[in-house]
mmCIF file of C-alpha atoms in Angstrom:
data_model
loop_
_atom_site.group_PDB
_atom_site.id
_atom_site.type_symbol
_atom_site.label_atom_id
_atom_site.label_comp_id
_atom_site.label_asym_id
_atom_site.label_seq_id
_atom_site.Cartn_x
_atom_site.Cartn_y
_atom_site.Cartn_z
ATOM 1 C CA UNK G 1 38.540 -125.809 62.553
ATOM 2 C CA UNK G 2 36.264 -122.851 62.776
ATOM 3 C CA UNK G 3 32.485 -123.379 63.467
ATOM 4 C CA UNK G 4 29.876 -123.072 60.788
ATOM 5 C CA UNK G 5 28.185 -119.685 61.084
ATOM 6 C CA UNK G 6 24.821 -119.095 59.366
ATOM 7 C CA UNK G 7 23.954 -115.740 57.934
ATOM 8 C CA UNK G 8 21.501 -113.555 59.800
ATOM 9 C CA UNK G 9 20.654 -111.418 56.748
ATOM 10 C CA UNK G 10 17.219 -111.610 55.081
ATOM 11 C CA UNK G 11 17.050 -114.533 52.646
ATOM 12 C CA UNK G 12 14.695 -115.852 49.968
ATOM 13 C CA UNK G 13 15.946 -119.457 50.110
ATOM 14 C CA UNK G 14 17.290 -121.746 52.821
ATOM 15 C CA UNK G 15 19.461 -123.488 50.210
ATOM 16 C CA UNK G 16 20.317 -123.234 46.572
ATOM 17 C CA UNK G 17 21.933 -126.133 44.570
ATOM 18 C CA UNK G 18 23.920 -125.868 41.310
ATOM 19 C CA UNK G 19 24.041 -128.983 39.123
ATOM 20 C CA UNK G 20 22.602 -131.123 36.301
ATOM 21 C CA UNK G 21 19.168 -132.690 36.609
ATOM 22 C CA UNK G 22 18.664 -135.662 34.296
ATOM 23 C CA UNK G 23 15.614 -137.819 33.365
ATOM 24 C CA UNK G 24 16.137 -141.161 35.054
ATOM 25 C CA UNK G 25 14.738 -144.240 33.227
ATOM 26 C CA UNK G 26 14.275 -147.089 35.587
ATOM 27 C CA UNK G 27 13.509 -150.667 34.454
ATOM 28 C CA UNK G 28 12.162 -151.595 37.916
ATOM 29 C CA UNK G 29 13.020 -155.239 38.785
ATOM 30 C CA UNK G 30 14.409 -155.844 35.313
ATOM 31 C CA UNK G 31 17.582 -154.975 33.382
ATOM 32 C CA UNK G 32 18.334 -151.989 31.095
ATOM 33 C CA UNK G 33 19.471 -154.188 28.265
ATOM 34 C CA UNK G 34 16.224 -156.161 27.806
ATOM 35 C CA UNK G 35 13.633 -153.741 29.303
ATOM 36 C CA UNK G 36 10.372 -153.083 27.493
ATOM 37 C CA UNK G 37 9.187 -150.242 29.667
ATOM 38 C CA UNK G 38 10.789 -147.749 32.118
ATOM 39 C CA UNK G 39 9.511 -145.686 35.028
ATOM 40 C CA UNK G 40 10.642 -142.026 34.704
ATOM 41 C CA UNK G 41 12.116 -140.074 37.619
ATOM 42 C CA UNK G 42 14.254 -137.017 37.899
ATOM 43 C CA UNK G 43 17.621 -136.936 39.598
ATOM 44 C CA UNK G 44 21.002 -135.351 39.978
ATOM 45 C CA UNK G 45 23.603 -135.382 42.796
ATOM 46 C CA UNK G 46 23.390 -131.690 43.660
ATOM 47 C CA UNK G 47 19.624 -131.425 42.883
ATOM 48 C CA UNK G 48 18.712 -134.441 45.059
ATOM 49 C CA UNK G 49 19.962 -132.398 48.142
ATOM 50 C CA UNK G 50 17.696 -129.435 47.290
ATOM 51 C CA UNK G 51 14.701 -131.657 46.813
ATOM 52 C CA UNK G 52 15.327 -133.586 50.096
ATOM 53 C CA UNK G 53 15.558 -130.350 52.018
ATOM 54 C CA UNK G 54 12.357 -129.142 50.497
ATOM 55 C CA UNK G 55 10.236 -132.246 50.401
ATOM 56 C CA UNK G 56 11.237 -133.966 53.547
ATOM 57 C CA UNK G 57 12.312 -131.167 55.818
ATOM 58 C CA UNK G 58 10.062 -128.336 54.478
ATOM 59 C CA UNK G 59 12.781 -125.764 53.717
ATOM 60 C CA UNK G 60 12.775 -123.322 50.800
ATOM 61 C CA UNK G 61 15.138 -124.395 48.078
ATOM 62 C CA UNK G 62 16.049 -123.630 44.475
ATOM 63 C CA UNK G 63 18.010 -125.361 41.687
ATOM 64 C CA UNK G 64 20.292 -123.494 39.355
ATOM 65 C CA UNK G 65 20.505 -125.612 36.172
ATOM 66 C CA UNK G 66 19.797 -125.466 32.415
ATOM 67 C CA UNK G 67 17.657 -127.450 30.049
ATOM 68 C CA UNK G 68 17.104 -127.596 26.300
ATOM 69 C CA UNK G 69 13.693 -126.158 25.566
ATOM 70 C CA UNK G 70 11.761 -129.275 24.431
ATOM 71 C CA UNK G 71 9.168 -131.732 25.884
ATOM 72 C CA UNK G 72 11.917 -133.738 27.733
ATOM 73 C CA UNK G 73 13.232 -130.598 29.430
ATOM 74 C CA UNK G 74 9.633 -129.584 30.394
ATOM 75 C CA UNK G 75 9.065 -133.184 31.738
ATOM 76 C CA UNK G 76 12.062 -132.832 34.062
ATOM 77 C CA UNK G 77 10.798 -129.402 35.068
ATOM 78 C CA UNK G 78 7.450 -130.885 35.935
ATOM 79 C CA UNK G 79 9.131 -133.424 38.286
ATOM 80 C CA UNK G 80 11.062 -130.593 39.858
ATOM 81 C CA UNK G 81 7.812 -128.647 40.372
ATOM 82 C CA UNK G 82 6.151 -131.672 41.958
ATOM 83 C CA UNK G 83 9.090 -131.804 44.435
ATOM 84 C CA UNK G 84 8.526 -128.150 45.401
ATOM 85 C CA UNK G 85 11.877 -126.886 44.440
ATOM 86 C CA UNK G 86 12.026 -123.338 43.087
ATOM 87 C CA UNK G 87 12.512 -123.331 39.312
ATOM 88 C CA UNK G 88 13.198 -119.642 38.811
ATOM 89 C CA UNK G 89 16.886 -120.061 38.330
ATOM 90 C CA UNK G 90 16.531 -122.558 35.444
ATOM 91 C CA UNK G 91 18.001 -121.421 32.121
ATOM 92 C CA UNK G 92 16.123 -122.521 29.027
ATOM 93 C CA UNK G 93 18.291 -123.024 25.914
ATOM 94 C CA UNK G 94 16.866 -122.982 22.309
ATOM 95 C CA UNK G 95 16.650 -126.564 21.032
ATOM 96 C CA UNK G 96 17.965 -127.264 17.519
ATOM 97 C CA UNK G 97 15.402 -130.056 16.825
ATOM 98 C CA UNK G 98 17.713 -133.098 17.036
ATOM 99 C CA UNK G 99 20.180 -132.439 19.852
ATOM 100 C CA UNK G 100 23.292 -131.754 17.662
ATOM 101 C CA UNK G 101 24.306 -128.717 19.751
ATOM 102 C CA UNK G 102 22.230 -129.044 22.985
ATOM 103 C CA UNK G 103 20.082 -131.645 24.662
ATOM 104 C CA UNK G 104 18.823 -132.941 27.992
ATOM 105 C CA UNK G 105 20.596 -135.729 29.918
ATOM 106 C CA UNK G 106 19.234 -139.233 30.280
ATOM 107 C CA UNK G 107 20.263 -141.648 33.063
ATOM 108 C CA UNK G 108 19.396 -145.262 32.773
ATOM 109 C CA UNK G 109 19.779 -146.977 36.202
ATOM 110 C CA UNK G 110 18.822 -150.472 37.340
ATOM 111 C CA UNK G 111 18.680 -151.045 41.048
ATOM 112 C CA UNK G 112 20.363 -154.396 41.397
ATOM 113 C CA UNK G 113 19.335 -157.230 43.705
ATOM 114 C CA UNK G 114 21.257 -159.590 45.941
ATOM 115 C CA UNK G 115 24.553 -160.550 44.262
ATOM 116 C CA UNK G 116 23.647 -158.466 41.195
ATOM 117 C CA UNK G 117 24.938 -154.937 41.701
ATOM 118 C CA UNK G 118 23.249 -151.733 40.665
ATOM 119 C CA UNK G 119 24.126 -150.429 37.127
ATOM 120 C CA UNK G 120 24.104 -146.921 35.762
ATOM 121 C CA UNK G 121 24.371 -145.964 32.103
ATOM 122 C CA UNK G 122 24.187 -142.164 31.539
ATOM 123 C CA UNK G 123 23.603 -140.447 28.135
ATOM 124 C CA UNK G 124 24.503 -136.885 28.904
ATOM 125 C CA UNK G 125 26.879 -135.422 26.282
ATOM 126 C CA UNK G 126 26.237 -131.808 25.129
ATOM 127 C CA UNK G 127 23.646 -131.228 27.791
ATOM 128 C CA UNK G 128 22.435 -127.590 28.367
ATOM 129 C CA UNK G 129 23.979 -127.371 31.835
ATOM 130 C CA UNK G 130 27.357 -128.696 30.712
ATOM 131 C CA UNK G 131 27.655 -125.710 28.393
ATOM 132 C CA UNK G 132 27.133 -122.966 30.962
ATOM 133 C CA UNK G 133 29.867 -120.352 31.152
ATOM 134 C CA UNK G 134 31.051 -117.655 33.440
ATOM 135 C CA UNK G 135 28.405 -114.963 33.658
ATOM 136 C CA UNK G 136 25.458 -117.091 32.699
ATOM 137 C CA UNK G 137 24.135 -117.009 36.222
ATOM 138 C CA UNK G 138 23.880 -113.673 38.091
ATOM 139 C CA UNK G 139 25.370 -115.033 41.386
ATOM 140 C CA UNK G 140 25.521 -111.542 42.928
ATOM 141 C CA UNK G 141 21.777 -111.194 42.534
ATOM 142 C CA UNK G 142 21.188 -114.807 43.685
ATOM 143 C CA UNK G 143 23.207 -114.500 46.956
ATOM 144 C CA UNK G 144 23.052 -110.714 47.409
ATOM 145 C CA UNK G 145 20.352 -108.616 49.084
ATOM 146 C CA UNK G 146 17.957 -109.007 46.083
ATOM 147 C CA UNK G 147 17.379 -112.627 47.107
ATOM 148 C CA UNK G 148 19.836 -114.352 49.433
ATOM 149 C CA UNK G 149 20.367 -117.916 50.627
ATOM 150 C CA UNK G 150 21.580 -119.385 53.906
ATOM 151 C CA UNK G 151 23.252 -122.300 52.118
ATOM 152 C CA UNK G 152 24.727 -123.252 48.751
ATOM 153 C CA UNK G 153 25.449 -126.783 47.543
ATOM 154 C CA UNK G 154 27.243 -128.077 44.472
ATOM 155 C CA UNK G 155 29.669 -130.913 43.778
ATOM 156 C CA UNK G 156 32.063 -132.940 41.772
ATOM 157 C CA UNK G 157 29.512 -134.181 39.286
ATOM 158 C CA UNK G 158 28.799 -130.663 38.045
ATOM 159 C CA UNK G 159 32.464 -129.891 38.004
ATOM 160 C CA UNK G 160 33.164 -132.850 35.746
ATOM 161 C CA UNK G 161 30.656 -131.991 33.051
ATOM 162 C CA UNK G 162 32.915 -129.812 30.885
ATOM 163 C CA UNK G 163 35.888 -127.434 30.857
ATOM 164 C CA UNK G 164 33.608 -124.464 31.780
ATOM 165 C CA UNK G 165 31.662 -125.956 34.722
ATOM 166 C CA UNK G 166 34.523 -125.804 37.216
ATOM 167 C CA UNK G 167 34.812 -122.062 36.329
ATOM 168 C CA UNK G 168 31.102 -121.593 37.024
ATOM 169 C CA UNK G 169 31.456 -123.480 40.281
ATOM 170 C CA UNK G 170 34.253 -121.339 41.455
ATOM 171 C CA UNK G 171 32.406 -118.141 40.403
ATOM 172 C CA UNK G 172 29.317 -119.267 42.325
ATOM 173 C CA UNK G 173 31.354 -120.138 45.472
ATOM 174 C CA UNK G 174 33.150 -116.767 45.415
ATOM 175 C CA UNK G 175 29.782 -114.921 45.340
ATOM 176 C CA UNK G 176 28.257 -117.108 48.012
ATOM 177 C CA UNK G 177 31.179 -116.531 50.326
ATOM 178 C CA UNK G 178 31.088 -112.761 49.687
ATOM 179 C CA UNK G 179 27.484 -112.671 51.085
ATOM 180 C CA UNK G 180 28.104 -115.024 53.967
ATOM 181 C CA UNK G 181 26.350 -118.080 52.545
ATOM 182 C CA UNK G 182 27.653 -121.452 53.830
ATOM 183 C CA UNK G 183 29.068 -123.637 51.008
ATOM 184 C CA UNK G 184 28.845 -127.438 50.887
ATOM 185 C CA UNK G 185 30.476 -129.594 48.257
ATOM 186 C CA UNK G 186 29.965 -133.325 47.634
ATOM 187 C CA UNK G 187 33.058 -134.813 45.860
ATOM 188 C CA UNK G 188 30.873 -137.496 44.233
ATOM 189 C CA UNK G 189 33.615 -139.075 41.950
ATOM 190 C CA UNK G 190 32.220 -140.612 38.804
ATOM 191 C CA UNK G 191 34.844 -142.416 36.730
ATOM 192 C CA UNK G 192 32.635 -142.234 33.562
ATOM 193 C CA UNK G 193 32.740 -138.421 33.677
ATOM 194 C CA UNK G 194 36.418 -138.028 34.182
ATOM 195 C CA UNK G 195 38.059 -140.861 32.234
ATOM 196 C CA UNK G 196 37.852 -139.119 28.817
ATOM 197 C CA UNK G 197 39.124 -135.762 29.984
ATOM 198 C CA UNK G 198 42.188 -136.614 32.013
ATOM 199 C CA UNK G 199 41.032 -139.187 34.586
ATOM 200 C CA UNK G 200 41.949 -138.879 38.277
ATOM 201 C CA UNK G 201 44.776 -136.464 37.553
ATOM 202 C CA UNK G 202 42.389 -133.994 36.018
ATOM 203 C CA UNK G 203 39.800 -134.643 38.745
ATOM 204 C CA UNK G 204 42.379 -133.787 41.446
ATOM 205 C CA UNK G 205 43.592 -130.692 39.750
ATOM 206 C CA UNK G 206 40.025 -129.368 39.512
ATOM 207 C CA UNK G 207 38.766 -130.466 42.888
ATOM 208 C CA UNK G 208 41.749 -129.417 44.920
ATOM 209 C CA UNK G 209 41.165 -125.819 43.807
ATOM 210 C CA UNK G 210 37.415 -125.903 44.391
ATOM 211 C CA UNK G 211 37.677 -127.475 47.848
ATOM 212 C CA UNK G 212 39.685 -124.454 48.997
ATOM 213 C CA UNK G 213 36.477 -122.477 48.739
ATOM 214 C CA UNK G 214 34.287 -124.889 50.696
ATOM 215 C CA UNK G 215 32.934 -124.965 54.316
ATOM 216 C CA UNK G 216 31.361 -128.453 54.460
ATOM 217 C CA UNK G 217 33.039 -131.229 52.388
ATOM 218 C CA UNK G 218 31.199 -134.530 51.810
ATOM 219 C CA UNK G 219 32.247 -137.764 50.144
ATOM 220 C CA UNK G 220 32.980 -141.410 50.602
ATOM 221 C CA UNK G 221 36.354 -143.094 50.945
ATOM 222 C CA UNK G 222 36.746 -143.477 47.113
ATOM 223 C CA UNK G 223 35.865 -139.826 46.583
ATOM 224 C CA UNK G 224 38.586 -138.569 48.881
ATOM 225 C CA UNK G 225 41.144 -140.777 47.185
ATOM 226 C CA UNK G 226 40.172 -140.130 43.603
ATOM 227 C CA UNK G 227 39.382 -136.410 43.913
ATOM 228 C CA UNK G 228 41.941 -135.221 46.460
ATOM 229 C CA UNK G 229 44.605 -137.921 46.525
ATOM 230 C CA UNK G 230 44.053 -138.573 50.269
ATOM 231 C CA UNK G 231 44.130 -142.342 50.902
ATOM 232 C CA UNK G 232 42.150 -144.379 53.355
ATOM 233 C CA UNK G 233 44.591 -146.805 55.021
ATOM 234 C CA UNK G 234 44.014 -150.308 56.302
ATOM 235 C CA UNK G 235 40.833 -151.352 54.469
ATOM 236 C CA UNK G 236 40.247 -154.144 51.983
ATOM 237 C CA UNK G 237 39.232 -153.572 48.406
ATOM 238 C CA UNK G 238 35.572 -154.519 49.090
ATOM 239 C CA UNK G 239 35.440 -152.540 52.373
ATOM 240 C CA UNK G 240 34.252 -155.521 54.256
ATOM 241 C CA UNK G 241 35.758 -154.219 57.489
ATOM 242 C CA UNK G 242 35.816 -150.488 58.086
ATOM 243 C CA UNK G 243 38.479 -149.333 60.592
ATOM 244 C CA UNK G 244 37.154 -146.217 62.239
ATOM 245 C CA UNK G 245 40.640 -145.075 63.215
ATOM 246 C CA UNK G 246 41.592 -145.087 59.500
ATOM 247 C CA UNK G 247 38.505 -142.979 58.658
ATOM 248 C CA UNK G 248 39.353 -140.532 61.423
ATOM 249 C CA UNK G 249 42.995 -140.221 60.148
ATOM 250 C CA UNK G 250 41.712 -139.623 56.570
ATOM 251 C CA UNK G 251 39.372 -136.816 57.773
ATOM 252 C CA UNK G 252 42.131 -135.205 59.859
ATOM 253 C CA UNK G 253 44.528 -135.466 56.790
ATOM 254 C CA UNK G 254 41.950 -133.706 54.593
ATOM 255 C CA UNK G 255 41.445 -130.971 57.346
ATOM 256 C CA UNK G 256 45.206 -130.462 57.538
ATOM 257 C CA UNK G 257 45.464 -130.011 53.779
ATOM 258 C CA UNK G 258 42.436 -127.615 53.559
ATOM 259 C CA UNK G 259 42.340 -125.449 56.646
ATOM 260 C CA UNK G 260 39.368 -123.504 55.205
ATOM 261 C CA UNK G 261 37.068 -126.503 55.905
ATOM 262 C CA UNK G 262 34.792 -126.229 58.887
ATOM 263 C CA UNK G 263 33.335 -129.716 58.674
ATOM 264 C CA UNK G 264 34.107 -132.908 56.764
ATOM 265 C CA UNK G 265 31.711 -135.890 56.605
ATOM 266 C CA UNK G 266 31.725 -139.321 55.005
ATOM 267 C CA UNK G 267 29.260 -142.104 54.880
ATOM 268 C CA UNK G 268 30.233 -145.636 55.983
ATOM 269 C CA UNK G 269 28.879 -148.250 53.649
ATOM 270 C CA UNK G 270 29.606 -151.990 53.507
ATOM 271 C CA UNK G 271 27.701 -153.609 50.603
ATOM 272 C CA UNK G 272 27.102 -157.154 51.676
ATOM 273 C CA UNK G 273 24.762 -157.521 48.705
ATOM 274 C CA UNK G 274 22.942 -154.985 46.537
ATOM 275 C CA UNK G 275 19.948 -155.515 48.819
ATOM 276 C CA UNK G 276 21.554 -155.361 52.224
ATOM 277 C CA UNK G 277 24.183 -152.897 53.428
ATOM 278 C CA UNK G 278 25.756 -151.760 56.665
ATOM 279 C CA UNK G 279 25.234 -148.006 56.750
ATOM 280 C CA UNK G 280 26.619 -145.251 59.012
ATOM 281 C CA UNK G 281 28.710 -142.154 58.976
ATOM 282 C CA UNK G 282 31.608 -140.268 60.576
ATOM 283 C CA UNK G 283 32.295 -136.550 60.615
ATOM 284 C CA UNK G 284 35.019 -134.153 61.831
ATOM 285 C CA UNK G 285 33.780 -130.810 63.267
ATOM 286 C CA UNK G 286 35.803 -128.340 65.369
ATOM 287 C CA UNK G 287 38.500 -131.082 65.570
ATOM 288 C CA UNK G 288 36.079 -133.544 67.263
ATOM 289 C CA UNK G 289 34.959 -136.839 65.658
ATOM 290 C CA UNK G 290 31.223 -137.667 65.506
ATOM 291 C CA UNK G 291 30.678 -141.297 64.659
ATOM 292 C CA UNK G 292 27.235 -142.865 63.954
ATOM 293 C CA UNK G 293 27.980 -146.698 63.879
ATOM 294 C CA UNK G 294 26.856 -148.798 60.985
ATOM 295 C CA UNK G 295 23.535 -150.565 61.207
ATOM 296 C CA UNK G 296 22.161 -153.163 58.781
ATOM 297 C CA UNK G 297 19.708 -151.702 56.307
ATOM 298 C CA UNK G 298 17.572 -153.352 53.605
ATOM 299 C CA UNK G 299 17.800 -151.529 50.244
ATOM 300 C CA UNK G 300 15.315 -151.213 47.394
ATOM 301 C CA UNK G 301 17.274 -148.565 45.381
ATOM 302 C CA UNK G 302 20.654 -147.256 46.678
ATOM 303 C CA UNK G 303 20.929 -144.364 44.264
ATOM 304 C CA UNK G 304 20.680 -141.049 46.086
ATOM 305 C CA UNK G 305 21.425 -142.413 49.566
ATOM 306 C CA UNK G 306 24.500 -140.268 49.936
ATOM 307 C CA UNK G 307 22.623 -137.167 48.722
ATOM 308 C CA UNK G 308 19.881 -137.821 51.284
ATOM 309 C CA UNK G 309 22.586 -138.178 53.913
ATOM 310 C CA UNK G 310 23.875 -134.706 52.827
ATOM 311 C CA UNK G 311 20.388 -133.122 53.007
ATOM 312 C CA UNK G 312 19.658 -134.593 56.424
ATOM 313 C CA UNK G 313 23.004 -133.372 57.733
ATOM 314 C CA UNK G 314 22.523 -129.902 56.248
ATOM 315 C CA UNK G 315 18.981 -129.704 57.657
ATOM 316 C CA UNK G 316 20.313 -130.421 61.176
ATOM 317 C CA UNK G 317 22.750 -127.606 60.834
ATOM 318 C CA UNK G 318 20.284 -125.144 59.392
ATOM 319 C CA UNK G 319 17.818 -126.048 62.158
ATOM 320 C CA UNK G 320 20.494 -125.215 64.808
ATOM 321 C CA UNK G 321 20.693 -128.842 66.090
ATOM 322 C CA UNK G 322 23.836 -130.250 67.699
ATOM 323 C CA UNK G 323 26.263 -131.710 65.253
ATOM 324 C CA UNK G 324 25.855 -135.248 66.529
ATOM 325 C CA UNK G 325 22.040 -134.940 65.929
ATOM 326 C CA UNK G 326 22.658 -133.553 62.395
ATOM 327 C CA UNK G 327 24.920 -136.505 61.451
ATOM 328 C CA UNK G 328 22.393 -139.031 62.840
ATOM 329 C CA UNK G 329 19.672 -137.231 60.896
ATOM 330 C CA UNK G 330 21.717 -137.631 57.735
ATOM 331 C CA UNK G 331 22.236 -141.249 58.317
ATOM 332 C CA UNK G 332 18.535 -141.914 59.027
ATOM 333 C CA UNK G 333 17.367 -139.939 55.989
ATOM 334 C CA UNK G 334 19.779 -141.689 53.653
ATOM 335 C CA UNK G 335 18.627 -145.066 55.016
ATOM 336 C CA UNK G 336 15.018 -144.207 54.356
ATOM 337 C CA UNK G 337 15.720 -142.809 50.905
ATOM 338 C CA UNK G 338 17.179 -146.197 49.889
ATOM 339 C CA UNK G 339 13.928 -148.015 50.695
ATOM 340 C CA UNK G 340 12.041 -146.303 47.920
ATOM 341 C CA UNK G 341 12.601 -146.199 44.088
ATOM 342 C CA UNK G 342 14.125 -143.208 42.298
ATOM 343 C CA UNK G 343 16.968 -140.887 43.204
ATOM 344 C CA UNK G 344 15.102 -138.620 45.532
ATOM 345 C CA UNK G 345 13.767 -139.072 49.063
ATOM 346 C CA UNK G 346 10.087 -139.911 49.739
ATOM 347 C CA UNK G 347 10.581 -139.841 53.492
ATOM 348 C CA UNK G 348 8.819 -137.556 55.974
ATOM 349 C CA UNK G 349 10.588 -135.753 58.862
ATOM 350 C CA UNK G 350 8.496 -137.832 61.314
ATOM 351 C CA UNK G 351 9.892 -141.078 59.761
ATOM 352 C CA UNK G 352 13.388 -139.668 59.940
ATOM 353 C CA UNK G 353 13.017 -138.848 63.633
ATOM 354 C CA UNK G 354 11.563 -142.245 64.362
ATOM 355 C CA UNK G 355 14.467 -144.013 62.709
ATOM 356 C CA UNK G 356 16.843 -141.736 64.688
ATOM 357 C CA UNK G 357 15.235 -142.880 67.862
ATOM 358 C CA UNK G 358 15.572 -146.590 66.902
ATOM 359 C CA UNK G 359 11.893 -146.994 66.094
ATOM 360 C CA UNK G 360 10.695 -150.202 64.539
ATOM 361 C CA UNK G 361 9.140 -150.656 61.062
ATOM 362 C CA UNK G 362 5.830 -151.819 62.601
ATOM 363 C CA UNK G 363 2.873 -150.750 60.515
ATOM 364 C CA UNK G 364 1.452 -147.272 61.157
ATOM 365 C CA UNK G 365 -2.292 -147.125 60.706
#
């Protein structure tokens, strides 16, 4: 495996993400099916990484996405602006008045508690970003000398939105590679997105091609199996006991199948209940394993934990830290993100560093 090398050219952004951003409607401690009010957040697998890098770690990030031009789209834009992510790459599409041809996505998500698992119900058909086509974004201008970015992040959620989004993902990756931008990709398998368009067979056909263009590959054990067909051996269906040797073999199998990859990382999660998980990570870099053992974490809202792991890991690499530090940063940031509501991180870098050092949760005042 070759090392990750960051561009030394001038750049406008530290990282750019490509993906859908939806309006999340959260019933709080209640259930979706009998809620009388919801708290609104913004969220999206690829976007959450850009926001974490900006809001927690202070880097300059942008989101390439599209919205229908209506008050819901402007509300999501307002959330993005509050998070400090650059909105200049957003495409605004004329709204038809009722959403027959284009609309903005909604994501109803309840957090779960104890033995009651978290539940997500998305309403995202015909969204503006799902309809983007080759040529809609000027990737040469985004990654070239006019602007430039050290990092580019997208993932399997965006690739699953329509027949055209994998083409756009491939086009963006080719341009990023041309200009020396490091590319990360989170497999992020979602059965609800793939089951009507060919299921796991289609997911694997799409993702096997895209992963050949990637430098840093992220996912969990289900993602590698569903999206690439690489199985994790020797674990039970509920992942009660995670065999590190099995994870190491899985990462090495992926590296052998995709020699372009420079780093592969996966979170280690055992969900004892919706409110208490064991949480850690393992990564393969330059043929060496980096393992951050699981620790018990209490969870308020698990959504976005993996995205915050990704942003913490990417921050460590962009900051020039050792790989072991970067993986621990990802684990700490993901753990903190799951202690607050919403998809996105509310953590500070000081809190991340304190957790990395094993600091307690004693009140700070």
